[in-house]
Every structure is written in structure tokens, then in C-alpha cells.
């Protein structure tokens, strides 16, 4: 199985997440860091007032972590389904 469908899904999830959560900045891996990083204002995470970022090696893993913090509502997840 090709990784392309997984990457395409992760990119679509990222686009939807960023539209729903403009307070979260997602940074792509670069020369200073090999991690995907989602940064947000402290106090944004329900139940964890000090948390300000999430990191992951792959975009799909980062999106999974963000979905655990801010579960997607059914409206925007089903809109992308044909």
C-alpha cells in the first residue's frame, strides 16, 4: 500500500483543523527541527492549562494527537466524505 493516501488524508485533516482552530500554529519540519509541531496559547487545552505544544514525527500522528485534544465535530469530518 502506498503512503500517498495516508499523507493526502493527513493534509486534508490539517487543512480542516487549521480552519476550525486558527489559534493553533502547525510548523513543518525544517532544518532546526525534524518534528511536526503544533503550538497554541497556554490554557487552550481543556484540563491542561500549561500545555502549549504537541510534537510528532509524522503529520498523521500530529493530527491524531490534536484530534485527541480537540475531537473533531461530526459536521466537518463528514463534509469531506463523498
PDB file of C-alpha atoms in Angstrom, residues 13-69:
ATOM      1  CA  UNK A  13      -7.205  16.788   8.158  1.00  0.00           C
ATOM      2  CA  UNK A  14      -4.621  19.525   8.760  1.00  0.00           C
ATOM      3  CA  UNK A  15      -6.454  21.954   6.482  1.00  0.00           C
ATOM      4  CA  UNK A  16      -9.774  21.299   8.235  1.00  0.00           C
ATOM      5  CA  UNK A  17      -8.174  21.530  11.673  1.00  0.00           C
ATOM      6  CA  UNK A  18      -6.445  24.828  10.899  1.00  0.00           C
ATOM      7  CA  UNK A  19      -9.729  26.286   9.628  1.00  0.00           C
ATOM      8  CA  UNK A  20     -11.501  25.216  12.829  1.00  0.00           C
ATOM      9  CA  UNK A  21      -8.639  26.220  15.186  1.00  0.00           C
ATOM     10  CA  UNK A  22      -6.865  29.353  13.927  1.00  0.00           C
ATOM     11  CA  UNK A  23      -5.210  29.738  17.353  1.00  0.00           C
ATOM     12  CA  UNK A  24      -3.056  26.655  16.650  1.00  0.00           C
ATOM     13  CA  UNK A  25       0.070  27.096  14.519  1.00  0.00           C
ATOM     14  CA  UNK A  26       1.341  23.955  12.803  1.00  0.00           C
ATOM     15  CA  UNK A  27       5.007  24.101  11.780  1.00  0.00           C
ATOM     16  CA  UNK A  28       6.508  21.746   9.233  1.00  0.00           C
ATOM     17  CA  UNK A  29       9.805  20.006   9.977  1.00  0.00           C
ATOM     18  CA  UNK A  30      12.764  22.050   8.883  1.00  0.00           C
ATOM     19  CA  UNK A  31      16.469  22.309   9.387  1.00  0.00           C
ATOM     20  CA  UNK A  32      16.193  23.229  13.082  1.00  0.00           C
ATOM     21  CA  UNK A  33      13.703  20.508  13.993  1.00  0.00           C
ATOM     22  CA  UNK A  34      12.725  17.184  12.484  1.00  0.00           C
ATOM     23  CA  UNK A  35       9.379  17.242  14.304  1.00  0.00           C
ATOM     24  CA  UNK A  36       5.960  18.462  13.250  1.00  0.00           C
ATOM     25  CA  UNK A  37       4.982  21.000  15.916  1.00  0.00           C
ATOM     26  CA  UNK A  38       1.576  22.369  16.812  1.00  0.00           C
ATOM     27  CA  UNK A  39       1.874  25.402  19.076  1.00  0.00           C
ATOM     28  CA  UNK A  40      -1.018  27.104  20.838  1.00  0.00           C
ATOM     29  CA  UNK A  41      -1.583  29.589  23.651  1.00  0.00           C
ATOM     30  CA  UNK A  42      -1.249  28.130  27.167  1.00  0.00           C
ATOM     31  CA  UNK A  43      -4.691  27.451  28.584  1.00  0.00           C
ATOM     32  CA  UNK A  44      -6.091  26.330  25.231  1.00  0.00           C
ATOM     33  CA  UNK A  45      -6.127  22.623  26.122  1.00  0.00           C
ATOM     34  CA  UNK A  46      -9.142  21.633  28.209  1.00  0.00           C
ATOM     35  CA  UNK A  47      -7.929  20.273  31.543  1.00  0.00           C
ATOM     36  CA  UNK A  48      -4.251  21.126  30.932  1.00  0.00           C
ATOM     37  CA  UNK A  49      -3.708  24.874  31.407  1.00  0.00           C
ATOM     38  CA  UNK A  50       0.075  24.756  30.957  1.00  0.00           C
ATOM     39  CA  UNK A  51       0.370  22.729  27.765  1.00  0.00           C
ATOM     40  CA  UNK A  52       1.408  24.861  24.791  1.00  0.00           C
ATOM     41  CA  UNK A  53       2.584  22.455  22.089  1.00  0.00           C
ATOM     42  CA  UNK A  54       2.331  18.957  20.637  1.00  0.00           C
ATOM     43  CA  UNK A  55       5.055  17.302  18.577  1.00  0.00           C
ATOM     44  CA  UNK A  56       5.152  14.251  16.307  1.00  0.00           C
ATOM     45  CA  UNK A  57       7.428  12.660  13.721  1.00  0.00           C
ATOM     46  CA  UNK A  58       4.697  12.421  11.093  1.00  0.00           C
ATOM     47  CA  UNK A  59       1.842  14.720  10.177  1.00  0.00           C
ATOM     48  CA  UNK A  60      -0.733  11.922  10.589  1.00  0.00           C
ATOM     49  CA  UNK A  61       0.497  11.313  14.153  1.00  0.00           C
ATOM     50  CA  UNK A  62       0.311  15.020  14.937  1.00  0.00           C
ATOM     51  CA  UNK A  63      -3.248  15.168  13.638  1.00  0.00           C
ATOM     52  CA  UNK A  64      -4.167  12.117  15.752  1.00  0.00           C
ATOM     53  CA  UNK A  65      -2.774  13.864  18.843  1.00  0.00           C
ATOM     54  CA  UNK A  66      -4.650  17.083  18.044  1.00  0.00           C
ATOM     55  CA  UNK A  67      -7.867  15.118  17.480  1.00  0.00           C
ATOM     56  CA  UNK A  68      -7.479  13.615  20.964  1.00  0.00           C
ATOM     57  CA  UNK A  69      -7.191  17.119  22.450  1.00  0.00           C
TER      58      UNK A  69
END
